[in-house]
Short mmCIF file of C-alpha atoms in Angstrom, two decimals:
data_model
loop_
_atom_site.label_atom_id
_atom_site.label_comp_id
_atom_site.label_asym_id
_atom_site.label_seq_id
_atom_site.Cartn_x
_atom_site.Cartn_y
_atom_site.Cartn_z
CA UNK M 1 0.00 0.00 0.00
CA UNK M 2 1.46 3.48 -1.24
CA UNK M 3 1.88 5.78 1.76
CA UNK M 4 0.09 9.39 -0.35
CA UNK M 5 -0.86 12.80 0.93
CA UNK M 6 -2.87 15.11 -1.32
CA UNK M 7 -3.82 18.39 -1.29
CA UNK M 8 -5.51 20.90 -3.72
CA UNK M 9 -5.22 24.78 -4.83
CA UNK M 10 -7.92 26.88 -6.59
CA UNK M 11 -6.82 29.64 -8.76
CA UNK M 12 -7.77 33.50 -8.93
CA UNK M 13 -10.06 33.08 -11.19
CA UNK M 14 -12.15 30.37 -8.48
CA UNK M 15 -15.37 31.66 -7.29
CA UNK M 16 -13.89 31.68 -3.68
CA UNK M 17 -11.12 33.43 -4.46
CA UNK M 18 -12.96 36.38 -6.05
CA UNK M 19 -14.45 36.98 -3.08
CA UNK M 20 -12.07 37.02 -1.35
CA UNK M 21 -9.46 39.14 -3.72
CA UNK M 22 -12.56 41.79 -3.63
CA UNK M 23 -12.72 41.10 0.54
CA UNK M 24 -8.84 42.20 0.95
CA UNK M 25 -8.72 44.94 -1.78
CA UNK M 26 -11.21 46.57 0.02
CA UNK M 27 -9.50 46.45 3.06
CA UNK M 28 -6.25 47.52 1.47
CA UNK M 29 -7.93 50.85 -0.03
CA UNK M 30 -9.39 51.27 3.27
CA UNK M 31 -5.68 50.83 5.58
CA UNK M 32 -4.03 52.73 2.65
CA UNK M 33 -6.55 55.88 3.79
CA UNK M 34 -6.24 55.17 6.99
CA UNK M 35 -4.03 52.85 9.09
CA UNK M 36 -6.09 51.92 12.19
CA UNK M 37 -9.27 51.45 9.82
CA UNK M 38 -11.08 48.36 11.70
CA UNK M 39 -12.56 46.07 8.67
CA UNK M 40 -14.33 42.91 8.09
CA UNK M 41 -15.44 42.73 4.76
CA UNK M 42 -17.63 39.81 3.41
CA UNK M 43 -18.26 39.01 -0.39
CA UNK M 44 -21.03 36.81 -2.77
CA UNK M 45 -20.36 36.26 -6.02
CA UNK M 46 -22.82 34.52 -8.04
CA UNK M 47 -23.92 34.86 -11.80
CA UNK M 48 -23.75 38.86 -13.18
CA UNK M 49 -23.37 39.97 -9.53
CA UNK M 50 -21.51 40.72 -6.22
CA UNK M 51 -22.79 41.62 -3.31
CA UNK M 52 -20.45 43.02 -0.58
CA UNK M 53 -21.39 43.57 3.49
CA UNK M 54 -19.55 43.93 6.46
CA UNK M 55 -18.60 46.07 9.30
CA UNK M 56 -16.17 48.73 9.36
CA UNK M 57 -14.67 51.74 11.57
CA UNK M 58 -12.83 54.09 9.48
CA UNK M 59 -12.14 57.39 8.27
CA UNK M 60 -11.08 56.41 4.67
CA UNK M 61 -13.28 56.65 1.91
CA UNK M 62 -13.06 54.37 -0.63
CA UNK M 63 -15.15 53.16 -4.06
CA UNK M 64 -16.32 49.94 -3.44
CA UNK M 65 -17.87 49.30 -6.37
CA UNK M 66 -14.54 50.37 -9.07
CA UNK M 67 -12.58 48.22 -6.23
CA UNK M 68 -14.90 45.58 -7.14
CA UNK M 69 -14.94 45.74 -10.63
CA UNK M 70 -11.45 46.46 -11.20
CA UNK M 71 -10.12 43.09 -9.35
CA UNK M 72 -12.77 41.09 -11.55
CA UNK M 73 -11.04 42.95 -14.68
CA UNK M 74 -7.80 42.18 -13.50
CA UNK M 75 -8.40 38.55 -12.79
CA UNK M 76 -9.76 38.41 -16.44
CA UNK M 77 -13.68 38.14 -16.60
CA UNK M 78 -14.11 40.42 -19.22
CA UNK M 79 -16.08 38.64 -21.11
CA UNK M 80 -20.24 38.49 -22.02
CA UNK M 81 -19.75 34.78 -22.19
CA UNK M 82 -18.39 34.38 -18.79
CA UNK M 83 -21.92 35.65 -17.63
CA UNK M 84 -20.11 37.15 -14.82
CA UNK M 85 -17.91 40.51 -16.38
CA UNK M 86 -16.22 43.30 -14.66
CA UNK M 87 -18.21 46.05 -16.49
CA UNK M 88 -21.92 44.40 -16.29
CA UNK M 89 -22.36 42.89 -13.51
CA UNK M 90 -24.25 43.92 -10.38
CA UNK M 91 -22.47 44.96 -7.22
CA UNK M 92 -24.61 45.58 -4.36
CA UNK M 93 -22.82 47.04 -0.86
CA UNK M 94 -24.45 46.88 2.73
CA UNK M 95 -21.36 47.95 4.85
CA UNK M 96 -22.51 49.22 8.87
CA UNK M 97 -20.47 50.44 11.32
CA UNK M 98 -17.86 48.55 13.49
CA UNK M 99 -19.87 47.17 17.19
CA UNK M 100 -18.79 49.18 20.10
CA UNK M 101 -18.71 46.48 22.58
CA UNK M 102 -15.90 45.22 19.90
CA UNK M 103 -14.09 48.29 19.58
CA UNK M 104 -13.53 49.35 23.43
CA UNK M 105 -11.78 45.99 23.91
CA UNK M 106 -9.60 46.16 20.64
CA UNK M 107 -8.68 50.05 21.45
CA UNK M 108 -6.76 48.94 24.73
CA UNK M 109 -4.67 46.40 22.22
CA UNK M 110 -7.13 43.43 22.87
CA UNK M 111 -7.18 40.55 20.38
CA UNK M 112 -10.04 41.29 18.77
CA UNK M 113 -11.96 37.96 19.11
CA UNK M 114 -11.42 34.70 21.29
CA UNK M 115 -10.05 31.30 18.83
CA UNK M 116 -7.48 29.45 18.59
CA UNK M 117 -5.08 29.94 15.56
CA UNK M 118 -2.10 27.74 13.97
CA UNK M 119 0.67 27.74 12.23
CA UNK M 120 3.35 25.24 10.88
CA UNK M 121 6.27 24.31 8.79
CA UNK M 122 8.16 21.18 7.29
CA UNK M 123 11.26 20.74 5.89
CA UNK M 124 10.19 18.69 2.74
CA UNK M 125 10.43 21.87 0.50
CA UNK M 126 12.56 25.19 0.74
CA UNK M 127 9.58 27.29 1.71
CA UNK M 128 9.16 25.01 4.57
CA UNK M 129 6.13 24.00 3.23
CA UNK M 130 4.08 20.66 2.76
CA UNK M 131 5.12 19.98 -1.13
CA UNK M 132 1.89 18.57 -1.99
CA UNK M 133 0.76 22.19 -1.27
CA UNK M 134 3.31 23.66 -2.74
CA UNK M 135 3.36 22.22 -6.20
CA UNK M 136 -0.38 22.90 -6.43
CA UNK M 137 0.31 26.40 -6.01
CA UNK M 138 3.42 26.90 -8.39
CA UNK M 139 1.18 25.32 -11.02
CA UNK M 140 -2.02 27.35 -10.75
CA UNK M 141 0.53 30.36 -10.41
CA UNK M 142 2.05 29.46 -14.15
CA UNK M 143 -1.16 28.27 -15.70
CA UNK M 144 -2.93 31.64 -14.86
CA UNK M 145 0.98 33.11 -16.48
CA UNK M 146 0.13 31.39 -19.45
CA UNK M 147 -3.46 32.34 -19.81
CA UNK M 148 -2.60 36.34 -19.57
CA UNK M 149 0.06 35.86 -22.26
CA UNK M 150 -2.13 34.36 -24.28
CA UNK M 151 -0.11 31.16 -24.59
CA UNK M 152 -2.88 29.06 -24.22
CA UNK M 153 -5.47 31.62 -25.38
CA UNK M 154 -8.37 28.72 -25.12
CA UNK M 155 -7.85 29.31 -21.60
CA UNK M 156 -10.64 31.09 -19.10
CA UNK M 157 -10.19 32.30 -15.26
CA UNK M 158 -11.19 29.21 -13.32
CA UNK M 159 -9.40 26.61 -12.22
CA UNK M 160 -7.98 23.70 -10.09
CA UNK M 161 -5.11 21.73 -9.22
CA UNK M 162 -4.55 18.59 -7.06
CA UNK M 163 -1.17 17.05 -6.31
CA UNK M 164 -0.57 13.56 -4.54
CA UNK M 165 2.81 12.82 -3.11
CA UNK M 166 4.36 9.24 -2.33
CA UNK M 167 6.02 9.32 0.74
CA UNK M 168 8.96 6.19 1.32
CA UNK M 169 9.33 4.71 4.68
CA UNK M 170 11.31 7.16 6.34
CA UNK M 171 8.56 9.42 5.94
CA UNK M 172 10.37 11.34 3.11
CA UNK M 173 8.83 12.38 -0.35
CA UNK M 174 9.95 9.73 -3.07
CA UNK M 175 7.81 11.09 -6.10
CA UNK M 176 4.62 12.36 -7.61
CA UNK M 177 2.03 10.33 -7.82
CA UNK M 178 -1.06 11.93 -9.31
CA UNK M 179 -1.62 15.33 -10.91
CA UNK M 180 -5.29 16.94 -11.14
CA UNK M 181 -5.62 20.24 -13.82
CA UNK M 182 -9.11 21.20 -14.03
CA UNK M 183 -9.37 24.51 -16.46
CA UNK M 184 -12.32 26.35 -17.70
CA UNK M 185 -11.51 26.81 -21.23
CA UNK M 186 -13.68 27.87 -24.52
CA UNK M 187 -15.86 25.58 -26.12
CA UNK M 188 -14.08 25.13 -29.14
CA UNK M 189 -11.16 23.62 -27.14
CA UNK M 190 -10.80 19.46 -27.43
CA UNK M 191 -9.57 17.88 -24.00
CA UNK M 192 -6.90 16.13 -25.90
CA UNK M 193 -5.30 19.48 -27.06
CA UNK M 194 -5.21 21.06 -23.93
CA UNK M 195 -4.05 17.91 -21.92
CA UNK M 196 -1.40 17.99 -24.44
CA UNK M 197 -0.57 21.71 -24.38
CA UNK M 198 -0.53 21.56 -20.44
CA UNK M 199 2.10 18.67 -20.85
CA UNK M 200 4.38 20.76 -23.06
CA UNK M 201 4.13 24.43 -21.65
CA UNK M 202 2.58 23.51 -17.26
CA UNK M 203 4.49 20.72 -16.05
CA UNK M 204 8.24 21.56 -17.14
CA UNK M 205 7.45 24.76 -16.09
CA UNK M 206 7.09 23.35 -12.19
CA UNK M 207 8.04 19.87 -11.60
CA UNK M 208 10.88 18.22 -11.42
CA UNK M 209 12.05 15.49 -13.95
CA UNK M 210 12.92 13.34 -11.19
CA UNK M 211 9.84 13.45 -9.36
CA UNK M 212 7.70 12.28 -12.09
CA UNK M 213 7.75 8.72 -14.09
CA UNK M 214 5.93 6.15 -16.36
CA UNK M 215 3.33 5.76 -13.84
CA UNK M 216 2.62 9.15 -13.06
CA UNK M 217 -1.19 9.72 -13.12
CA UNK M 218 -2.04 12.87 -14.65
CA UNK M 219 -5.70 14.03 -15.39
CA UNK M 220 -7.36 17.19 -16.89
CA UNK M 221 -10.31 18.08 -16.52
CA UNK M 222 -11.82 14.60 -15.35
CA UNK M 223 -15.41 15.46 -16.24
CA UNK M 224 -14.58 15.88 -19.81
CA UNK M 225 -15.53 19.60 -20.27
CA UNK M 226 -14.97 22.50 -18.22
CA UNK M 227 -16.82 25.52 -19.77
CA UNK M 228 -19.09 26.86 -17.70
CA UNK M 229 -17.05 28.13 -14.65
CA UNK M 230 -16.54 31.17 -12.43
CA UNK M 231 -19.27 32.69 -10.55
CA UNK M 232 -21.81 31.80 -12.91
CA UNK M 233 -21.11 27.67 -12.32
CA UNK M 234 -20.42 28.20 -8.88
CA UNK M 235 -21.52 31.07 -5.61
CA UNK M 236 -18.48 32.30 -3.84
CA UNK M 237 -17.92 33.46 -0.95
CA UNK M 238 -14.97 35.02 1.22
CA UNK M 239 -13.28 32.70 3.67
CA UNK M 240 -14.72 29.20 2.15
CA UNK M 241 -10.40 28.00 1.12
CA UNK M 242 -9.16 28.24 4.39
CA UNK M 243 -6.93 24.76 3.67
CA UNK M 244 -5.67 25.99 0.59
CA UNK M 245 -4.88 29.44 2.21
CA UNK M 246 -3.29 27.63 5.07
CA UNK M 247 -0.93 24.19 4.99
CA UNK M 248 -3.45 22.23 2.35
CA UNK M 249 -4.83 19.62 5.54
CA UNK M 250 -1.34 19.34 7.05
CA UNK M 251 -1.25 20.52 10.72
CA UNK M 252 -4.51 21.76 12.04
CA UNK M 253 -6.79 24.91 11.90
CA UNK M 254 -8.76 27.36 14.34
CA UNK M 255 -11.72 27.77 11.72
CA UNK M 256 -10.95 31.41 11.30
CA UNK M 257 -10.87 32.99 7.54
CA UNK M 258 -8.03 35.56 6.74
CA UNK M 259 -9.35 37.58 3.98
CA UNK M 260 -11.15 40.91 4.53
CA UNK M 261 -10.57 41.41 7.91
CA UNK M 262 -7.86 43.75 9.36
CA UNK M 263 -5.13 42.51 11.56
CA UNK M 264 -6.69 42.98 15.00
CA UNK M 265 -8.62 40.56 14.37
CA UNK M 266 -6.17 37.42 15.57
CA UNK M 267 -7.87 34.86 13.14
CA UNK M 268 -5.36 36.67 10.70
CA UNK M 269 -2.38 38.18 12.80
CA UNK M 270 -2.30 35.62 15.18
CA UNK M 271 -1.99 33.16 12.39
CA UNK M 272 0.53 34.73 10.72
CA UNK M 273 2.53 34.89 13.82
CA UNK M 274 2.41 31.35 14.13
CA UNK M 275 3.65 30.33 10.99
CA UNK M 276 6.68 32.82 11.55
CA UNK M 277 7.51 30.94 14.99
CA UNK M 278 6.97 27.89 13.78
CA UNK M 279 9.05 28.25 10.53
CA UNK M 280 11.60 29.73 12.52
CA UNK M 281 12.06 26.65 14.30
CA UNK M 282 12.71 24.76 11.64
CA UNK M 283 15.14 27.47 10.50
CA UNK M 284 17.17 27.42 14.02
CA UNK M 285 17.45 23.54 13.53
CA UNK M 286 15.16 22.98 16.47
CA UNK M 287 12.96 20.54 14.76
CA UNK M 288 11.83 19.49 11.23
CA UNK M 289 8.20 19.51 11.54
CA UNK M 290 6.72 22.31 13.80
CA UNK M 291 3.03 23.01 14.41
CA UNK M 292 2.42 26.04 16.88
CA UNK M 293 -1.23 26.93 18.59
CA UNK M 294 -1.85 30.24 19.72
CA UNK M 295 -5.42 30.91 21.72
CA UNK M 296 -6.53 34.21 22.65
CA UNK M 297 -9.91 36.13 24.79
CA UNK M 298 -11.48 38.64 23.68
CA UNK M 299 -9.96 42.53 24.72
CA UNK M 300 -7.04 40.18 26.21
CA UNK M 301 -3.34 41.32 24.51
CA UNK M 302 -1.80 38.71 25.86
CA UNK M 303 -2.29 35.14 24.24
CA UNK M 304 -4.04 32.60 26.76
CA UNK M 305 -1.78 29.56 25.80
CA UNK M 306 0.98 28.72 23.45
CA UNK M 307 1.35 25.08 22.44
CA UNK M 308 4.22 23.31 20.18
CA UNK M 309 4.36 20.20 18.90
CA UNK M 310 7.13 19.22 16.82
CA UNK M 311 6.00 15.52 15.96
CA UNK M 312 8.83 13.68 18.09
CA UNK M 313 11.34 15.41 15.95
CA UNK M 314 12.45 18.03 18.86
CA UNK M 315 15.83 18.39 19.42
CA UNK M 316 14.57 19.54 23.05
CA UNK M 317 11.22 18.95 24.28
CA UNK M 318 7.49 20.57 23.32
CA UNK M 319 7.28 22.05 26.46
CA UNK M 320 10.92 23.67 26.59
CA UNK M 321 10.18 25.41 22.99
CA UNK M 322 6.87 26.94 24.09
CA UNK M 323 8.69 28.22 27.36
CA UNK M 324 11.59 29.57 25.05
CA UNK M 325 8.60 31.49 22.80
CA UNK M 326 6.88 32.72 25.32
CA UNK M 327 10.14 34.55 26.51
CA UNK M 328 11.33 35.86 23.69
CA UNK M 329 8.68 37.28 21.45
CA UNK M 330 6.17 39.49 22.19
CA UNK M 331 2.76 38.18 20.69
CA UNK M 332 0.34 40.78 22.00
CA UNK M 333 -1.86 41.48 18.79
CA UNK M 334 -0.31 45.48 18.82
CA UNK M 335 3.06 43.81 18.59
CA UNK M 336 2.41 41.49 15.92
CA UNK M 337 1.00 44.01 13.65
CA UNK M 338 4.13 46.11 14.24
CA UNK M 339 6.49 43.69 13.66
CA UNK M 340 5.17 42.86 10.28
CA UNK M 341 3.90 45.90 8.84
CA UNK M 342 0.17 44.81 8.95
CA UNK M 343 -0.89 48.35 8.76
CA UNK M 344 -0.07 48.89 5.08
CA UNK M 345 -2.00 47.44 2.58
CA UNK M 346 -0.57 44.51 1.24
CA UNK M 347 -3.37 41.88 1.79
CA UNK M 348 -5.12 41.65 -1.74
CA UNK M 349 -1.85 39.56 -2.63
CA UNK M 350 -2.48 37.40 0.14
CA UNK M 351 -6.10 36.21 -1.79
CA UNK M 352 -4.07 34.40 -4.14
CA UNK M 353 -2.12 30.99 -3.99
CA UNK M 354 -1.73 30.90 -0.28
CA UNK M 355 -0.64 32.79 2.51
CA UNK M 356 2.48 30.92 3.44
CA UNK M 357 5.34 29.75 1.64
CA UNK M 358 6.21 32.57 0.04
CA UNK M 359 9.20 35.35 0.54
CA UNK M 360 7.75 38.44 -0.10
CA UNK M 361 5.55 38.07 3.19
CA UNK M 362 7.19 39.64 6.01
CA UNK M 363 5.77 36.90 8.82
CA UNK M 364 8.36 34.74 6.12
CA UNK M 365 11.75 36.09 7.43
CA UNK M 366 13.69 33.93 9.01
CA UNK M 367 14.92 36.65 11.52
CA UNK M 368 13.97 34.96 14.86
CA UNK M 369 15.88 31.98 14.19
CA UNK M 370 18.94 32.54 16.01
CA UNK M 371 16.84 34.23 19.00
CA UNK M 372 14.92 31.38 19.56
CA UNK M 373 17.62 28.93 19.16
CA UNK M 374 19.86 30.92 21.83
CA UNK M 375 17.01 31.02 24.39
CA UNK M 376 17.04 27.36 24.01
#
C-alpha cells in the first residue's frame, strides 16, 4: 500500500477566491486611507453579480464598487460569455459600522476575538512547506501566467489543481504520484489538445524530472468539459479556502478565515505569527516539523496559551520550545502588527495561492531563528 498525501489549490479566477481578492482589496484601499481602519469585509459572487457587506470603523473613503470591478477585470472576466464581467455585472454594498462592545476591547490592544489559531512548517520543501501544497500552487501560479500571455489563449479564469505525493518509509517524499488540472476553457477547445498543451508548456514549467515517471497519473479536466465556470457555475464566498490558504490539511486549523478582515482581528495576525515561529524553528534547527497553537480572549493582549508540537522530531522537548517562545517574542496582537507591517495594505496579494510559503511576506523572514535557538 502506497503511503500518499494530497492536497488541492484553486486559482484567482475560483469563485472563492474572487471573493475574497474583492474582501482584501477593500480592506487595502481602506488601511491605505487610513491605518487603524477596523474592517471585516464579506463578499457573494454569483452569476452577473456581487454583493459586498460587512462592518467597518474608518475614516477612509473608498469606491467599493470600481474596487470591485477592477479586481474582476484584473483577474480576467471580461467577457459576455463568462456571464459574470467586470463592467456588467451587479455589485450591491451593505457595509454598517464597526460594534462598540468590539471596539472598546480592541482600542486597549485586545485581540479582537477569542479562537485558537495555527501555524506550521516542514522541511520537505525550501519554503518550509508541505510539497503537496506547494506544487499545487506553483502550477495554478504558471497556468494563470500562461493564460494572460495568451499562450494558451483557449484558456478562461477558473481553475484547479490537485497534487498527490508518495512518501517512502522514512517518511520522506519519493515522487509524484497523481496530478489533477481542471481549467475552464472555450468551447471550441478538445480535451486532448489542452491535456497535451498543459504537458508541453505547465508541467516543465514546475516539476521536477525526477519526481515524475511512467506511472505518473495525470488528469485534466476529469469530467470531460470545463466551460461553464466562475461565478456563474459556482456562488463564492470570502473565507470558504481556508486549507488551501493555510498548509493544504497538514497541521490543524482554528476555523478562522483571513481575507477581509484587518489585523486585529487574531484569526489573521495571530496566524501569521504562528507560521513565523513555527518556521523559525525549523530554521534554528530545532525541529523538522513544527506546528504552533496560539489561543486568545477577547480585549485580552496577551495570548491565553501557546502550544508546540514538533511531531517527536524536537531536538529539546514541546514544552521547553513553548517556554523559550513565550520569553522571547512578544505576541500581543499590537506587537504582531508592528512587527510585520500589517498596517499597510498589502493583503489583496495574500487572496491568491496561499498565505504561506512565500518570501515576499514579512511573517516569512527567518529573523527569529537565532533568537529562539539561543534562548534554548
Amino acid at each position: 500500500m502506497k503511503n500518499l498525501f494530497t492536497s488541492e489549490s484553486v486559482s484567482e479566477g475560483h469563485p472563492d477566491k474572487v471573493a475574497d481578492q474583492i474582501s482584501d482589496s477593500i480592506l487595502d484601499a481602506m488601511i491605505a486611507q487610513d491605518p487603524e481602519s477596523r474592517v471585516a469585509v464579506e463578499t457573494m459572487v454569483t452569476t452577473g453579480l456581487a454583493v459586498i457587506s460587512g462592518e467597518v470603523s474608518t475614516d477612509a473613503y473608498v469606491d467599493v464598487q470600481e474596487i470591485a470591478r477592477e479586481v474582476i477585470r484584473n483577474i480576467g472576466y471580461t467577457k459576455n460569455s463568462y456571464q459574470f464581467d467586470a463592467d456588467s455585472c451587479g455589485i450591491l454594498t451593505t457595509i454598517n459600522q464597526q460594534s462598540p462592545d468590539i471596539a472598546q476591547g480592541v482600542d486597549k490592544d485586545g485581540a479582537g476575538d477569542q479562537g485558537m489559531m495555527f501555524g506550521y512548517a516542514i522541511d520537505e520543501t525550501d519554503t518550509y512547506m508541505p510539497m503537496s501544497l506547494q506544487y499545487s500552487h506553483n502550477l495554478l501560479r504558471c497556468l494563470a501566467r500562461l493564460r494572460k500571455e495568451n499562450t494558451l489563449e483557449y484558456l478562461a479564469p477558473d481553475s484547479k489543481s490537485q497534487v498527490t505525493v508518495e512518501y517512502g518509509n522514512n517518511g520522506r517524499p519519493n515522487r509524484i504520484d497523481t496530478i489533477i488540472i481542471s481549467t475552464q476553457h472555450d468551447a471550441e477547445a478538445s480535451q486532448d489538445e489542452i491535456k497535451e498543451d498543459l504537458k508541453k508548456h505547465l508541467l516543465p514549467e514546475v516539476i521536477e524530472d525526477s519526481l515524475l515517471d511512467d506511472e505518473t497519473i495525470f488528469h485534466v479536466n476529469p469530467t470531460g468539459k470545463f466551460v461553464i465556470g466562475g461565478p456563474h457555475g459556482d456562488t463564492g464566498l470570502t473565507g470558504r479556502k481556508l486549507i488551501v490558504d493555510t498548509y493544504g490539511g497538514y497541521g490543524a486549523h482554528g476555523g478562522g478565515a483571513f481575507s477581509g478582515k484587518d489585523p486585529s482581528k487574531v484569526d489573521r495576525s495571530a496566524a501569521y505569527a504562528a507560521r513565523y515561529v513555527a518556521k523559525n524553528i525549523l530554521a534554528a534547527g530545532l525541529a523538522d516539523e513544527c506546528l504552533v497553537q496560539l489561543a486568545y480572549a477577547i480585549g485580552i493582549p496577551q495570548p491565553v496559551s501557546i502550544n508546540i508540537n514538533t511531531y517527536n522530531t524536537g531536538v529539546v522537548s514541546d514544552t521547553a520550545l513553548a517556554r523559550a517562545v513565550d520569553n522571547t517574542i512578544d505576541l500581543n496582537p499590537s506587537a504582531i502588527i508592528s512587527r510585520f507591517g500589517l498596517k499597510n495594505p498589502i493583503y489583496r496579494n495574500t487572496a491568491t495561492y496561499g498565505h504561506f510559503g512565500r518570501p515576499d511576506f514579512p511573517w516569512e523572514k527567518l529573523d527569529y531563528a537565532d533568537e529562539i535557538a539561543d534562548a534554548i
